[in-house]
Amino acid sequence: MRTPAENAQLALLLEVAGTPKPGNVDRHRDHGDLRFEHFLAGAVGSLDGLELAAGAGPMGEAFETAVEGMADQRGGNTQFGCLLLLVPLVRAAASDALTPDGLRLICANSTVADAAGFYRAFEHVDVAVAEPPAEMEDLDVRRGADAVPTLEARGITLHDVMARSEGDGNAAEWVSGFPRVFREAEAILGDDGPATERGARAFLRLLAEQEDGFVRATSGPAAAREARERAQACLDGEEDPEALAEEFVERGINPGTTADLTCGALFVALERGLPV
Amino acid sequence: MRTPAENAQLALLLEVAGTPKPGNVDRHRDHGDLRFEHFLAGAVGSLDGLELAAGAGPMGEAFETAVEGMADQRGGNTQFGCLLLLVPLVRAAASDALTPDGLRLICANSTVADAAGFYRAFEHVDVAVAEPPAEMEDLDVRRGADAVPTLEARGITLHDVMARSEGDGNAAEWVSGFPRVFREAEAILGDDGPATERGARAFLRLLAEQEDGFVRATSGPAAAREARERAQACLDGEEDPEALAEEFVERGINPGTTADLTCGALFVALERGLPV
């Protein structure tokens, strides 16, 4: 019987192993110098932080610990966004509150210390983020720990930070009870076949449903729109997802947020009995 | 900085991800109902036992715990043999004794309680083993815990059990300071490229070097000889290992012992600085 932290580690592994997931590292594809093995090492390194998430200490510290452990490999940022979702999800599962309401409460109760942990996590790894608006400059996440005095002076919690992160699909989940994660978890449970294949299908549905913020930040809005439309074409049987996976990897179109959401959904599905 | 137990978990993951490894589940191949995801779940479930191995308690208990956790998935036996090697290797690494002499000492000092843990581990999972000789029948591992009174009455340690397991490649390592594991670890460190590719090449070298006992037990001596010869042909450039991998999976020729040794070698290489 796996603990919530162990299921979270398994969700990280199942997510990256699912194929085809157009544009992402998967069981069949690397991404230049970002390789499958870096995700394996990232999952190994994340566990200590995920176990903290299952405890009673600050979520921000759990997140920072998980990111620090995840980053102990040479590929760079592998699972930052996954961990941002998994930390409150693990906390909810560990306290028998793995529901939208439970997540809303856990996230609403986040503190300034949690926000500080979130900012400190950026010191451990380079995360691709969009330029913040000018009035948010002193809260640019790339400032890392330097932003902590500002957070404290203004009393900004992690929930506040997420609420200000417009256009970020992970932040949108964070502040609204994880609606897409819970819905896809049920779809995964209702699906059949190997868990990795269910995860790959969930990825396509999530990508077709909403433009990926990471693609928008790294490849621009036209690519984000295209990725959404072509994922829909895969679901409609008009495109071959294997061919699309090859093309997106080649063009560097990398729907990272969608992978994060897939990971979150796999975790909830595992907690609810997804057989592996 | 990963702990020895974490490096062991990573070695389990890197081993299964290496491809092509003719006859084994790998990043590109499943084995009927034994799938890649079962190995991922097996690696997740193994960690608690591997952490015990890093402590001071009985190795047999660590092994049984690791096997019980590994078996918490639907694929059956994924990493029993890997864990048999990893438990003393982790213990050695955790006590700064990761050398042939260190392993010889740790294994020589194994106890009757360790042997009992080893037998109990067979209760958690079906392991394919050869028929024991008639005079060994009351020590058939398939008796599980029922054999423990006999072990105790005769004062049989885990080292004794391994010394009696003629023709088993893992047992041969166990009683002789892990010579093949240490030699391949150095070869992996001297190789270059991604860790998973180094592991796949180590697998071919190990398979070409010595007949695989698991193939002998499950597919017969002719298949074991053929697997060794054709692995050598791959090393000599006379066979394509990708094609051989397809063929062996189809024919059910599964060099499991060679995979175990590869995992052990990857662990030692990680402890000695293999970059991931």
XYZ file of C-alpha atoms in Angstrom:
552
model
C 0.000 0.000 0.000
C 1.786 3.112 -1.225
C 1.777 6.291 0.876
C 0.632 9.564 -0.710
C 4.291 10.621 -1.135
C 5.054 7.322 -2.877
C 2.046 7.694 -5.147
C 3.269 11.178 -6.004
C 6.681 9.777 -6.907
C 4.999 7.118 -9.028
C 2.850 9.786 -10.714
C 6.043 11.651 -11.688
C 7.410 8.449 -13.227
C 4.189 7.410 -14.978
C 3.779 10.893 -16.406
C 7.152 10.960 -18.109
C 6.809 7.341 -19.249
C 3.513 7.975 -21.054
C 3.838 8.142 -24.842
C 3.130 9.785 -27.202
C 2.817 13.141 -25.437
C 3.469 15.566 -28.309
C 6.339 17.921 -27.482
C 7.383 16.329 -24.204
C 10.102 14.025 -23.031
C 8.448 10.633 -22.895
C 9.292 6.963 -22.912
C 10.310 7.227 -26.581
C 11.747 10.735 -26.844
C 14.390 12.926 -25.300
C 14.540 16.686 -25.756
C 18.119 17.440 -26.719
C 20.092 17.585 -23.481
C 16.968 17.106 -21.380
C 16.639 13.354 -21.238
C 14.378 10.686 -19.798
C 17.000 9.762 -17.210
C 16.905 13.298 -15.800
C 13.216 12.835 -15.051
C 13.956 9.511 -13.347
C 16.587 11.185 -11.159
C 14.202 14.098 -10.578
C 11.538 11.704 -9.299
C 14.043 10.003 -6.986
C 15.197 13.354 -5.603
C 11.676 14.698 -5.081
C 10.565 12.136 -2.532
C 11.962 13.767 0.617
C 10.053 16.960 -0.124
C 6.903 15.022 -0.976
C 7.158 13.259 2.376
C 7.391 16.671 4.066
C 4.263 17.648 2.133
C 2.472 14.713 3.765
C 3.444 16.067 7.198
C 2.294 19.108 9.130
C 5.150 21.544 8.427
C 5.025 24.496 6.010
C 4.068 23.567 2.434
C 6.595 26.080 1.116
C 9.417 24.239 2.821
C 8.151 20.921 1.445
C 8.063 22.436 -2.020
C 11.537 23.960 -1.737
C 12.946 20.626 -0.471
C 11.271 18.720 -3.289
C 12.596 21.140 -5.919
C 16.088 21.060 -4.465
C 16.097 17.248 -4.590
C 14.514 17.193 -8.063
C 17.216 19.527 -9.352
C 20.024 17.160 -8.295
C 20.594 15.990 -11.896
C 22.090 17.618 -14.971
C 18.994 18.140 -17.095
C 17.823 21.293 -15.333
C 14.162 21.837 -14.625
C 12.337 18.571 -15.030
C 9.379 18.629 -12.646
C 9.051 22.052 -10.966
C 5.463 22.514 -12.123
C 4.499 18.941 -11.242
C 5.752 19.485 -7.698
C 3.856 22.751 -7.369
C 0.670 20.755 -7.916
C 1.728 17.613 -6.054
C 2.641 19.336 -2.778
C -0.911 20.473 -1.908
C -2.366 17.319 -3.471
C -0.186 15.114 -1.242
C -1.084 17.210 1.772
C -4.763 16.781 0.974
C -4.419 13.020 0.465
C -2.469 12.641 3.713
C -5.226 14.414 5.634
C -8.080 12.564 3.914
C -9.135 15.716 2.089
C -8.390 14.883 -1.533
C -11.386 16.764 -2.947
C -11.823 20.157 -4.619
C -13.064 21.592 -1.336
C -10.151 20.091 0.560
C -7.678 21.591 -1.900
C -9.371 24.985 -1.836
C -9.039 25.076 1.937
C -5.426 23.883 2.014
C -4.384 26.421 -0.602
C -6.407 29.270 0.927
C -4.647 28.615 4.236
C -1.187 28.941 2.693
C 1.051 31.470 4.417
C 3.699 34.095 3.736
C 6.276 31.469 4.759
C 4.899 29.199 2.036
C 5.340 32.012 -0.478
C 8.922 32.465 0.737
C 9.599 28.743 0.207
C 8.162 29.001 -3.290
C 10.468 31.906 -4.152
C 13.478 30.169 -2.594
C 12.804 27.129 -4.765
C 13.727 29.229 -7.805
C 17.271 29.434 -6.456
C 17.725 25.693 -7.069
C 16.832 25.524 -10.736
C 16.283 27.708 -13.815
C 12.577 27.830 -14.563
C 11.340 29.341 -17.804
C 8.822 32.045 -16.860
C 7.181 34.927 -18.682
C 8.343 38.486 -17.998
C 6.277 39.911 -15.154
C 4.421 43.220 -15.650
C 6.462 46.283 -14.573
C 4.490 46.849 -11.353
C 5.277 43.261 -10.285
C 9.008 43.562 -10.855
C 10.036 43.334 -7.191
C 8.026 40.107 -6.991
C 9.602 38.551 -10.091
C 10.099 34.899 -9.140
C 13.570 35.009 -10.656
C 14.609 37.202 -7.706
C 14.377 34.071 -5.548
C 15.123 34.709 -1.870
C 15.683 38.419 -2.608
C 11.943 38.795 -2.967
C 11.236 37.416 0.504
C 11.470 40.780 2.360
C 8.890 42.201 -0.044
C 6.601 39.196 0.515
C 6.900 39.656 4.262
C 6.470 43.425 4.215
C 3.295 43.119 2.166
C 1.987 39.935 3.844
C 1.763 38.058 0.558
C 0.840 34.360 0.899
C 1.503 31.595 -1.622
C -2.190 31.718 -2.510
C -1.780 35.450 -3.238
C 1.184 34.702 -5.475
C -0.796 32.093 -7.383
C -3.819 34.376 -7.682
C -1.575 36.995 -9.333
C -0.100 34.502 -11.827
C -2.507 35.198 -14.634
C -2.440 32.851 -17.579
C -0.560 30.114 -15.721
C -2.483 26.864 -15.877
C -0.918 25.490 -12.695
C -1.672 28.624 -10.709
C -5.253 28.563 -11.988
C -5.643 25.043 -10.559
C -4.000 26.080 -7.326
C -6.526 28.817 -6.556
C -9.667 27.002 -7.662
C -9.669 23.513 -6.125
C -7.822 21.751 -8.990
C -10.882 21.323 -11.260
C -9.020 20.074 -14.339
C -6.866 17.696 -12.279
C -9.874 16.109 -10.574
C -11.853 15.847 -13.795
C -8.977 14.181 -15.652
C -8.337 11.832 -12.726
C -11.872 10.524 -13.149
C -11.361 10.220 -16.906
C -8.166 8.223 -16.286
C -10.022 5.932 -13.885
C -12.810 5.453 -16.433
C -10.303 4.677 -19.193
C -8.683 1.270 -19.583
C -5.295 -0.215 -20.431
C -1.851 0.466 -18.971
C -1.511 3.497 -16.687
C 1.097 5.103 -18.931
C -1.269 4.946 -21.910
C -4.113 6.405 -19.888
C -1.760 9.218 -18.899
C -0.803 9.903 -22.506
C -4.474 10.122 -23.494
C -5.165 12.476 -20.572
C -2.299 14.657 -21.771
C -3.866 14.992 -25.235
C -7.283 15.857 -23.797
C -5.803 18.473 -21.468
C -3.737 20.003 -24.275
C -6.763 20.132 -26.589
C -8.843 21.761 -23.897
C -6.760 24.806 -23.077
C -3.685 26.561 -24.425
C -0.522 25.553 -22.602
C 1.007 28.463 -20.662
C 4.506 27.044 -20.850
C 4.296 26.844 -24.651
C 3.017 30.428 -24.679
C 5.920 31.589 -22.475
C 8.617 29.712 -24.381
C 7.356 29.482 -28.001
C 4.783 32.292 -28.202
C 0.983 32.560 -28.496
C 0.746 31.231 -32.063
C 2.499 28.020 -31.046
C 0.251 27.694 -27.984
C -2.816 28.006 -30.192
C -1.424 25.572 -32.731
C -0.579 22.991 -30.037
C -4.119 23.147 -28.727
C -5.684 22.802 -32.177
C -3.461 19.949 -33.260
C -4.027 18.043 -30.025
C -7.726 18.322 -30.810
C -7.022 17.016 -34.309
C -5.305 13.995 -32.709
C -8.367 13.353 -30.557
C -10.547 13.657 -33.677
C -8.388 11.116 -35.489
C -7.254 13.710 -38.036
C -3.618 13.750 -36.911
C -1.252 11.002 -35.800
C -0.029 11.824 -32.275
C 3.248 9.941 -32.903
C 4.069 12.143 -35.886
C 2.998 15.238 -33.953
C 5.279 14.213 -31.086
C 8.241 14.012 -33.464
C 7.414 17.378 -35.011
C 6.901 19.229 -31.723
C 10.102 17.878 -30.191
C 11.946 18.993 -33.317
C 10.399 22.464 -33.179
C 10.953 22.772 -29.424
C 7.231 23.135 -28.684
C 7.037 21.759 -25.165
C 3.636 21.696 -23.407
C 5.085 21.568 -19.922
C 2.036 22.853 -18.057
C -0.099 20.152 -19.632
C 2.412 17.552 -18.438
C 2.167 19.001 -14.914
C -1.616 18.707 -14.955
C -1.359 15.143 -16.289
C 0.945 14.282 -13.400
C -1.486 15.770 -10.892
C -4.350 13.808 -12.435
C -2.332 10.573 -12.342
C -1.638 11.167 -8.657
C -5.324 11.623 -7.817
C -6.176 8.559 -9.920
C -3.555 6.475 -8.051
C -4.958 7.629 -4.725
C -8.407 6.609 -5.955
C -7.328 3.138 -7.013
C -5.811 3.322 -10.497
C -4.265 -0.148 -10.897
C -0.560 -0.397 -11.745
C 23.486 14.538 -3.028
C 21.638 11.241 -3.195
C 21.846 8.726 -0.340
C 22.883 5.120 -1.090
C 19.227 4.035 -0.915
C 18.262 6.770 -3.383
C 21.082 5.770 -5.726
C 19.834 2.191 -5.520
C 16.338 3.344 -6.462
C 17.804 5.324 -9.348
C 19.835 2.287 -10.442
C 16.592 0.259 -10.614
C 15.060 2.944 -12.820
C 18.099 3.455 -15.053
C 18.439 -0.293 -15.531
C 14.923 -0.761 -16.869
C 15.131 2.423 -18.956
C 18.277 1.295 -20.816
C 17.602 0.122 -24.368
C 18.132 -2.115 -26.268
C 18.612 -4.878 -23.692
C 17.762 -7.984 -25.726
C 15.004 -9.965 -24.057
C 14.234 -7.550 -21.250
C 11.589 -4.978 -20.531
C 13.231 -1.697 -21.444
C 12.334 1.839 -22.382
C 11.004 0.626 -25.719
C 9.596 -2.799 -24.912
C 7.109 -4.480 -22.628
C 6.978 -8.206 -22.024
C 3.335 -9.148 -22.440
C 1.639 -8.410 -19.135
C 4.935 -7.430 -17.513
C 5.225 -3.792 -18.422
C 7.577 -0.860 -17.942
C 5.179 0.736 -15.468
C 5.437 -2.308 -13.186
C 9.164 -1.693 -12.897
C 8.529 1.973 -12.095
C 6.120 0.971 -9.317
C 8.596 -1.710 -8.185
C 11.321 0.911 -7.822
C 9.000 3.183 -5.851
C 8.011 0.345 -3.529
C 11.577 -0.853 -2.974
C 12.874 2.281 -1.304
C 11.764 1.566 2.271
C 13.654 -1.728 2.272
C 16.693 -0.126 0.648
C 16.692 2.463 3.425
C 16.665 -0.367 5.960
C 19.630 -1.850 4.105
C 21.517 1.390 4.740
C 20.875 1.036 8.468
C 22.194 -1.409 11.029
C 19.332 -3.923 11.244
C 19.290 -7.404 9.697
C 19.912 -7.493 5.941
C 17.310 -10.216 5.559
C 14.627 -7.948 6.962
C 15.732 -5.151 4.641
C 15.532 -7.540 1.713
C 12.119 -8.878 2.672
C 10.789 -5.331 3.134
C 12.190 -4.265 -0.223
C 10.668 -7.271 -1.985
C 7.313 -6.763 -0.301
C 7.256 -3.118 -1.453
C 8.535 -4.022 -4.920
C 5.754 -6.572 -5.303
C 3.023 -3.986 -4.692
C 2.145 -3.816 -8.402
C 0.382 -6.149 -10.815
C 3.319 -7.277 -12.959
C 4.655 -9.865 -10.542
C 8.368 -10.251 -10.024
C 10.108 -7.211 -11.446
C 13.260 -6.684 -9.371
C 13.768 -9.531 -6.898
C 17.261 -10.322 -8.179
C 18.265 -6.659 -8.377
C 17.311 -6.228 -4.730
C 19.277 -9.311 -3.710
C 22.386 -7.565 -5.037
C 21.448 -4.036 -3.981
C 20.833 -4.811 -0.309
C 24.470 -5.706 0.528
C 25.745 -3.094 -1.933
C 23.732 -0.365 -0.201
C 24.905 -1.589 3.181
C 28.508 -1.422 1.973
C 28.067 2.070 0.517
C 26.404 3.322 3.703
C 29.337 2.089 5.781
C 32.016 3.407 3.398
C 32.957 -0.148 2.392
C 31.885 -0.308 -1.238
C 34.771 -2.525 -2.364
C 35.099 -6.257 -3.112
C 36.637 -6.781 0.344
C 33.872 -4.777 1.993
C 31.225 -6.856 0.261
C 32.941 -10.124 1.068
C 32.939 -9.198 4.742
C 29.339 -7.997 4.802
C 28.124 -11.134 3.054
C 30.299 -13.475 5.124
C 28.808 -11.940 8.255
C 25.234 -12.638 7.168
C 23.165 -14.593 9.677
C 20.518 -17.276 9.943
C 18.013 -14.448 10.459
C 19.115 -13.012 7.119
C 18.512 -16.386 5.502
C 15.049 -16.465 7.091
C 14.275 -13.005 5.656
C 15.416 -14.203 2.252
C 13.066 -17.198 2.394
C 10.199 -15.072 3.688
C 10.645 -12.735 0.725
C 9.484 -15.553 -1.552
C 6.069 -15.343 0.095
C 5.516 -11.903 -1.441
C 6.083 -12.734 -5.081
C 6.397 -15.651 -7.508
C 10.025 -16.003 -8.512
C 11.021 -18.342 -11.324
C 13.633 -20.732 -9.927
C 15.165 -23.996 -11.042
C 14.109 -27.250 -9.369
C 16.402 -27.895 -6.416
C 18.271 -31.205 -6.161
C 16.361 -33.863 -4.151
C 18.615 -33.577 -1.107
C 17.869 -29.815 -0.947
C 14.112 -30.221 -1.097
C 13.399 -29.046 2.435
C 15.365 -25.885 1.641
C 13.517 -25.172 -1.620
C 13.051 -21.394 -1.625
C 9.486 -21.893 -2.759
C 8.731 -23.198 0.735
C 9.087 -19.607 1.952
C 8.670 -19.228 5.704
C 8.080 -23.009 6.037
C 11.796 -23.521 5.487
C 12.779 -21.269 8.384
C 12.747 -24.002 11.081
C 15.131 -26.050 8.923
C 17.432 -23.021 8.471
C 17.447 -22.458 12.206
C 17.934 -26.113 13.106
C 20.913 -26.386 10.796
C 22.320 -22.890 11.442
C 22.227 -21.957 7.775
C 23.134 -18.324 7.059
C 22.232 -16.336 3.963
C 25.834 -16.719 2.836
C 25.413 -20.495 3.141
C 22.246 -20.332 1.047
C 24.042 -18.348 -1.647
C 27.046 -20.667 -1.584
C 24.695 -23.599 -2.285
C 22.983 -21.852 -5.210
C 25.156 -23.298 -7.925
C 24.811 -21.807 -11.362
C 23.037 -18.675 -10.150
C 24.903 -15.582 -11.328
C 23.608 -13.407 -8.510
C 24.581 -15.909 -5.833
C 28.038 -16.227 -7.386
C 28.504 -12.463 -6.976
C 27.155 -12.590 -3.460
C 29.765 -15.041 -2.197
C 32.770 -13.599 -4.011
C 32.876 -9.841 -3.472
C 30.773 -8.905 -6.525
C 33.605 -9.112 -9.096
C 31.483 -8.710 -12.216
C 29.488 -5.858 -10.687
C 32.601 -3.899 -9.727
C 34.300 -4.530 -13.048
C 31.251 -3.388 -15.031
C 30.845 -0.345 -12.789
C 34.308 0.786 -13.852
C 33.474 0.069 -17.488
C 30.315 2.194 -17.150
C 32.337 5.031 -15.609
C 34.881 4.785 -18.413
C 32.133 4.815 -21.067
C 30.463 8.020 -22.220
C 26.990 9.244 -23.141
C 23.693 9.018 -21.250
C 23.596 6.716 -18.224
C 20.814 4.601 -19.736
C 22.906 3.925 -22.857
C 25.935 3.020 -20.755
C 23.718 0.601 -18.849
C 22.454 -1.013 -22.060
C 26.030 -1.534 -23.259
C 27.008 -3.016 -19.893
C 24.068 -5.419 -20.207
C 25.337 -6.674 -23.585
C 28.868 -7.150 -22.264
C 27.638 -9.065 -19.211
C 25.358 -11.239 -21.315
C 28.164 -12.023 -23.762
C 30.493 -12.886 -20.907
C 28.532 -15.571 -19.141
C 25.379 -17.595 -19.701
C 22.367 -16.111 -17.965
C 21.047 -18.371 -15.206
C 17.511 -17.020 -15.451
C 17.387 -17.858 -19.160
C 18.707 -21.321 -18.341
C 16.022 -21.811 -15.667
C 13.152 -20.486 -17.772
C 14.088 -21.265 -21.404
C 16.672 -24.031 -21.067
C 20.425 -24.416 -21.601
C 20.353 -24.093 -25.400
C 18.643 -20.710 -25.131
C 21.155 -19.600 -22.480
C 24.031 -20.516 -24.767
C 22.394 -18.844 -27.742
C 21.759 -15.639 -25.767
C 25.399 -15.455 -24.769
C 26.638 -16.066 -28.291
C 24.302 -13.610 -29.926
C 25.123 -10.896 -27.365
C 28.759 -11.413 -28.360
C 27.730 -11.094 -32.013
C 26.113 -7.731 -31.136
C 29.347 -6.567 -29.517
C 31.245 -7.714 -32.603
C 28.921 -5.745 -34.870
C 27.571 -8.893 -36.492
C 24.075 -8.583 -35.074
C 21.789 -5.618 -34.551
C 20.865 -5.475 -30.845
C 17.540 -3.764 -31.662
C 16.490 -6.679 -33.858
C 17.744 -9.159 -31.282
C 15.717 -7.376 -28.604
C 12.553 -7.771 -30.686
C 13.289 -11.434 -31.337
C 14.097 -12.355 -27.739
C 11.028 -10.593 -26.365
C 8.919 -12.490 -28.889
C 10.511 -15.818 -27.966
C 10.307 -15.100 -24.239
C 14.071 -15.318 -23.757
C 14.558 -13.048 -20.769
C 18.109 -12.571 -19.397
C 16.966 -11.496 -15.960
C 20.171 -12.258 -14.084
C 22.135 -10.109 -16.507
C 19.703 -7.271 -15.837
C 20.266 -7.714 -12.090
C 24.025 -7.476 -12.527
C 23.608 -4.404 -14.729
C 21.547 -2.784 -11.989
C 24.222 -3.577 -9.404
C 26.920 -2.128 -11.655
C 24.874 1.030 -12.245
C 24.503 1.437 -8.490
C 28.240 1.191 -7.880
C 28.876 3.587 -10.784
C 26.395 6.103 -9.321
C 28.095 5.888 -5.941
C 31.416 6.504 -7.672
C 30.214 9.575 -9.521
C 28.393 8.474 -12.678
C 26.786 11.729 -13.856
C 23.020 11.793 -14.440
